[in-house]
């Protein structure tokens, strides 16, 4: 799509993307079944600058960094991206840290843009809550076993 034309005309595009179709996201996922819903809307901001509004919602499975188990992560992201016409405008707009800006290329890949936004929104260290992690919950088999130090104490009493 031509993003500048899309923004000027107030275009909208929405749909669903299978997680298995997001190639770069696969490195972060423990399970690639399912899909995310997205909407891309073109608009002009209050300064009449072209922009894209991206909304992505869905549930993905990440790896908990504490227990290495499956961590369900709800995506609910909303990003507003200003569109720069050329490299000079991009450099000028990037000086303002309060806005996100991308270069508007003639045939912008919307799927890649959505995947970029998903990856940027992921937590740096995904993990369950303190009481939700499987490492914090004793399994039924280990709960029946004596603690390891009790076994050591029993060995000490033998000598």
PDB file of C-alpha atoms in Angstrom:
ATOM      1  CA  UNK A   1       0.000   0.000   0.000  1.00  0.00           C
ATOM      2  CA  UNK A   2       1.017   3.619  -0.432  1.00  0.00           C
ATOM      3  CA  UNK A   3       0.908   4.825   3.198  1.00  0.00           C
ATOM      4  CA  UNK A   4       0.789   8.560   2.414  1.00  0.00           C
ATOM      5  CA  UNK A   5      -2.216   8.140   0.129  1.00  0.00           C
ATOM      6  CA  UNK A   6      -3.790   5.737   2.639  1.00  0.00           C
ATOM      7  CA  UNK A   7      -3.402   8.339   5.440  1.00  0.00           C
ATOM      8  CA  UNK A   8      -4.660  11.279   3.363  1.00  0.00           C
ATOM      9  CA  UNK A   9      -7.776   9.352   2.356  1.00  0.00           C
ATOM     10  CA  UNK A  10      -8.473   8.064   5.867  1.00  0.00           C
ATOM     11  CA  UNK A  11      -8.185   4.441   4.785  1.00  0.00           C
ATOM     12  CA  UNK A  12      -8.854   1.508   7.076  1.00  0.00           C
ATOM     13  CA  UNK A  13      -7.775  -2.093   6.820  1.00  0.00           C
ATOM     14  CA  UNK A  14      -8.475  -4.811   9.362  1.00  0.00           C
ATOM     15  CA  UNK A  15      -8.350  -8.545   9.635  1.00  0.00           C
ATOM     16  CA  UNK A  16      -6.743 -11.523  11.333  1.00  0.00           C
ATOM     17  CA  UNK A  17      -3.218 -12.888  11.028  1.00  0.00           C
ATOM     18  CA  UNK A  18      -2.250 -16.461  11.938  1.00  0.00           C
ATOM     19  CA  UNK A  19       0.658 -16.467  14.385  1.00  0.00           C
ATOM     20  CA  UNK A  20       2.352 -19.089  12.232  1.00  0.00           C
ATOM     21  CA  UNK A  21       2.536 -16.477   9.455  1.00  0.00           C
ATOM     22  CA  UNK A  22       4.637 -14.065  11.530  1.00  0.00           C
ATOM     23  CA  UNK A  23       8.104 -15.472  10.852  1.00  0.00           C
ATOM     24  CA  UNK A  24      10.223 -13.148  13.020  1.00  0.00           C
ATOM     25  CA  UNK A  25       7.864 -13.521  15.984  1.00  0.00           C
ATOM     26  CA  UNK A  26       8.446 -17.296  16.111  1.00  0.00           C
ATOM     27  CA  UNK A  27      11.658 -16.853  18.153  1.00  0.00           C
ATOM     28  CA  UNK A  28       9.606 -15.402  21.017  1.00  0.00           C
ATOM     29  CA  UNK A  29       6.702 -17.872  20.999  1.00  0.00           C
ATOM     30  CA  UNK A  30       6.326 -21.255  22.708  1.00  0.00           C
ATOM     31  CA  UNK A  31       3.253 -22.040  20.620  1.00  0.00           C
ATOM     32  CA  UNK A  32       2.349 -20.519  17.262  1.00  0.00           C
ATOM     33  CA  UNK A  33      -1.245 -21.676  17.065  1.00  0.00           C
ATOM     34  CA  UNK A  34      -3.913 -19.014  17.102  1.00  0.00           C
ATOM     35  CA  UNK A  35      -4.208 -15.601  15.558  1.00  0.00           C
ATOM     36  CA  UNK A  36      -4.202 -11.903  16.295  1.00  0.00           C
ATOM     37  CA  UNK A  37      -6.702  -9.310  15.146  1.00  0.00           C
ATOM     38  CA  UNK A  38      -5.436  -6.047  13.713  1.00  0.00           C
ATOM     39  CA  UNK A  39      -6.681  -2.741  12.377  1.00  0.00           C
ATOM     40  CA  UNK A  40      -4.657  -0.140  10.491  1.00  0.00           C
ATOM     41  CA  UNK A  41      -6.207   3.287  10.038  1.00  0.00           C
ATOM     42  CA  UNK A  42      -4.773   6.201   8.102  1.00  0.00           C
ATOM     43  CA  UNK A  43      -5.342   9.725   9.353  1.00  0.00           C
ATOM     44  CA  UNK A  44      -3.923  13.213   9.579  1.00  0.00           C
ATOM     45  CA  UNK A  45      -2.861  14.338  13.055  1.00  0.00           C
ATOM     46  CA  UNK A  46      -3.733  17.738  14.535  1.00  0.00           C
ATOM     47  CA  UNK A  47      -0.782  19.265  12.619  1.00  0.00           C
ATOM     48  CA  UNK A  48      -2.086  17.763   9.334  1.00  0.00           C
ATOM     49  CA  UNK A  49       0.812  15.264   9.245  1.00  0.00           C
ATOM     50  CA  UNK A  50       0.003  11.819   7.805  1.00  0.00           C
ATOM     51  CA  UNK A  51      -0.019   8.978  10.298  1.00  0.00           C
ATOM     52  CA  UNK A  52      -0.994   5.348  10.744  1.00  0.00           C
ATOM     53  CA  UNK A  53      -2.870   4.099  13.775  1.00  0.00           C
ATOM     54  CA  UNK A  54      -2.247   0.415  14.448  1.00  0.00           C
ATOM     55  CA  UNK A  55      -4.286  -1.705  16.862  1.00  0.00           C
ATOM     56  CA  UNK A  56      -3.420  -5.359  17.546  1.00  0.00           C
ATOM     57  CA  UNK A  57      -5.241  -7.687  19.946  1.00  0.00           C
ATOM     58  CA  UNK A  58      -4.834 -11.353  20.692  1.00  0.00           C
ATOM     59  CA  UNK A  59      -3.328 -13.944  22.987  1.00  0.00           C
ATOM     60  CA  UNK A  60       0.179 -15.293  22.430  1.00  0.00           C
ATOM     61  CA  UNK A  61       2.297 -17.802  24.354  1.00  0.00           C
ATOM     62  CA  UNK A  62       5.713 -16.658  25.512  1.00  0.00           C
ATOM     63  CA  UNK A  63       8.306 -18.481  27.619  1.00  0.00           C
ATOM     64  CA  UNK A  64       8.357 -17.565  31.324  1.00  0.00           C
ATOM     65  CA  UNK A  65      11.900 -16.545  32.210  1.00  0.00           C
ATOM     66  CA  UNK A  66      11.510 -17.856  35.747  1.00  0.00           C
ATOM     67  CA  UNK A  67      10.150 -21.396  35.236  1.00  0.00           C
ATOM     68  CA  UNK A  68      10.602 -21.746  31.438  1.00  0.00           C
ATOM     69  CA  UNK A  69       6.946 -22.734  31.191  1.00  0.00           C
ATOM     70  CA  UNK A  70       4.243 -21.405  28.902  1.00  0.00           C
ATOM     71  CA  UNK A  71       3.313 -17.808  29.695  1.00  0.00           C
ATOM     72  CA  UNK A  72       0.076 -16.517  28.119  1.00  0.00           C
ATOM     73  CA  UNK A  73       0.477 -12.870  27.122  1.00  0.00           C
ATOM     74  CA  UNK A  74      -2.472 -10.726  26.080  1.00  0.00           C
ATOM     75  CA  UNK A  75      -1.643  -8.339  23.256  1.00  0.00           C
ATOM     76  CA  UNK A  76      -3.573  -5.104  23.422  1.00  0.00           C
ATOM     77  CA  UNK A  77      -1.390  -2.617  21.637  1.00  0.00           C
ATOM     78  CA  UNK A  78      -2.140   0.686  20.047  1.00  0.00           C
ATOM     79  CA  UNK A  79       0.536   2.584  18.139  1.00  0.00           C
ATOM     80  CA  UNK A  80       0.413   5.916  16.341  1.00  0.00           C
ATOM     81  CA  UNK A  81       3.153   6.248  13.718  1.00  0.00           C
ATOM     82  CA  UNK A  82       3.911   9.499  11.920  1.00  0.00           C
ATOM     83  CA  UNK A  83       4.842   9.037   8.275  1.00  0.00           C
ATOM     84  CA  UNK A  84       7.949  10.791   6.960  1.00  0.00           C
ATOM     85  CA  UNK A  85       8.110  11.520   3.232  1.00  0.00           C
ATOM     86  CA  UNK A  86      11.923  11.275   3.022  1.00  0.00           C
ATOM     87  CA  UNK A  87      15.077  10.669   5.079  1.00  0.00           C
ATOM     88  CA  UNK A  88      15.459  14.381   5.987  1.00  0.00           C
ATOM     89  CA  UNK A  89      11.935  14.587   7.373  1.00  0.00           C
ATOM     90  CA  UNK A  90      12.471  11.288   9.229  1.00  0.00           C
ATOM     91  CA  UNK A  91      15.638  12.632  10.889  1.00  0.00           C
ATOM     92  CA  UNK A  92      13.850  15.843  11.880  1.00  0.00           C
ATOM     93  CA  UNK A  93      10.813  14.016  13.299  1.00  0.00           C
ATOM     94  CA  UNK A  94      12.988  11.480  15.143  1.00  0.00           C
ATOM     95  CA  UNK A  95      14.460  14.313  17.219  1.00  0.00           C
ATOM     96  CA  UNK A  96      11.131  14.503  19.060  1.00  0.00           C
ATOM     97  CA  UNK A  97      11.190  11.479  21.389  1.00  0.00           C
ATOM     98  CA  UNK A  98       7.475  11.803  22.149  1.00  0.00           C
ATOM     99  CA  UNK A  99       6.465  10.556  18.681  1.00  0.00           C
ATOM    100  CA  UNK A 100       7.205   7.404  16.715  1.00  0.00           C
ATOM    101  CA  UNK A 101       8.000   7.976  13.087  1.00  0.00           C
ATOM    102  CA  UNK A 102       8.660   5.698  10.120  1.00  0.00           C
ATOM    103  CA  UNK A 103       9.683   6.301   6.548  1.00  0.00           C
ATOM    104  CA  UNK A 104       6.736   6.038   4.154  1.00  0.00           C
ATOM    105  CA  UNK A 105       7.853   3.783   1.318  1.00  0.00           C
ATOM    106  CA  UNK A 106       5.802   3.369  -1.855  1.00  0.00           C
ATOM    107  CA  UNK A 107       4.911  -0.290  -1.257  1.00  0.00           C
ATOM    108  CA  UNK A 108       4.893  -0.584   2.510  1.00  0.00           C
ATOM    109  CA  UNK A 109       4.461  -4.126   3.852  1.00  0.00           C
ATOM    110  CA  UNK A 110       1.632  -3.816   6.383  1.00  0.00           C
ATOM    111  CA  UNK A 111       2.166  -7.335   7.715  1.00  0.00           C
ATOM    112  CA  UNK A 112       5.839  -6.584   8.490  1.00  0.00           C
ATOM    113  CA  UNK A 113       4.821  -3.313  10.149  1.00  0.00           C
ATOM    114  CA  UNK A 114       2.301  -5.116  12.381  1.00  0.00           C
ATOM    115  CA  UNK A 115       4.890  -7.771  13.246  1.00  0.00           C
ATOM    116  CA  UNK A 116       7.398  -5.026  14.146  1.00  0.00           C
ATOM    117  CA  UNK A 117       4.901  -3.406  16.499  1.00  0.00           C
ATOM    118  CA  UNK A 118       4.111  -6.743  18.180  1.00  0.00           C
ATOM    119  CA  UNK A 119       7.808  -7.498  18.747  1.00  0.00           C
ATOM    120  CA  UNK A 120       8.445  -3.994  20.098  1.00  0.00           C
ATOM    121  CA  UNK A 121       5.555  -4.369  22.562  1.00  0.00           C
ATOM    122  CA  UNK A 122       6.758  -7.669  24.080  1.00  0.00           C
ATOM    123  CA  UNK A 123       7.962  -7.643  27.684  1.00  0.00           C
ATOM    124  CA  UNK A 124      11.744  -7.798  28.096  1.00  0.00           C
ATOM    125  CA  UNK A 125      11.522 -10.578  30.663  1.00  0.00           C
ATOM    126  CA  UNK A 126       8.131 -12.298  30.508  1.00  0.00           C
ATOM    127  CA  UNK A 127       7.250 -14.181  33.664  1.00  0.00           C
ATOM    128  CA  UNK A 128       4.326 -15.400  35.674  1.00  0.00           C
ATOM    129  CA  UNK A 129       3.268 -13.697  38.872  1.00  0.00           C
ATOM    130  CA  UNK A 130       4.979 -14.843  42.075  1.00  0.00           C
ATOM    131  CA  UNK A 131       2.323 -17.431  42.982  1.00  0.00           C
ATOM    132  CA  UNK A 132       1.530 -18.487  39.395  1.00  0.00           C
ATOM    133  CA  UNK A 133       4.944 -19.843  38.385  1.00  0.00           C
ATOM    134  CA  UNK A 134       5.267 -23.627  38.251  1.00  0.00           C
ATOM    135  CA  UNK A 135       8.655 -23.365  39.952  1.00  0.00           C
ATOM    136  CA  UNK A 136       6.917 -21.926  43.031  1.00  0.00           C
ATOM    137  CA  UNK A 137       4.250 -24.637  43.177  1.00  0.00           C
ATOM    138  CA  UNK A 138       5.255 -28.067  44.418  1.00  0.00           C
ATOM    139  CA  UNK A 139       4.213 -30.921  42.156  1.00  0.00           C
ATOM    140  CA  UNK A 140       2.086 -33.636  43.701  1.00  0.00           C
ATOM    141  CA  UNK A 141       4.993 -36.136  43.450  1.00  0.00           C
ATOM    142  CA  UNK A 142       7.556 -33.864  45.094  1.00  0.00           C
ATOM    143  CA  UNK A 143       5.130 -32.839  47.826  1.00  0.00           C
ATOM    144  CA  UNK A 144       5.003 -36.464  48.979  1.00  0.00           C
ATOM    145  CA  UNK A 145       8.796 -36.753  49.151  1.00  0.00           C
ATOM    146  CA  UNK A 146      10.713 -35.735  52.252  1.00  0.00           C
ATOM    147  CA  UNK A 147      12.695 -32.537  51.947  1.00  0.00           C
ATOM    148  CA  UNK A 148      16.299 -33.122  50.929  1.00  0.00           C
ATOM    149  CA  UNK A 149      17.691 -31.734  54.185  1.00  0.00           C
ATOM    150  CA  UNK A 150      15.569 -34.157  56.200  1.00  0.00           C
ATOM    151  CA  UNK A 151      17.206 -37.001  54.282  1.00  0.00           C
ATOM    152  CA  UNK A 152      20.647 -35.544  55.084  1.00  0.00           C
ATOM    153  CA  UNK A 153      19.745 -35.242  58.752  1.00  0.00           C
ATOM    154  CA  UNK A 154      18.697 -38.891  58.770  1.00  0.00           C
ATOM    155  CA  UNK A 155      22.100 -39.863  57.333  1.00  0.00           C
ATOM    156  CA  UNK A 156      23.834 -37.813  60.064  1.00  0.00           C
ATOM    157  CA  UNK A 157      21.903 -39.646  62.771  1.00  0.00           C
ATOM    158  CA  UNK A 158      23.142 -43.010  61.438  1.00  0.00           C
ATOM    159  CA  UNK A 159      26.764 -42.160  62.269  1.00  0.00           C
TER     160      UNK A 159
END
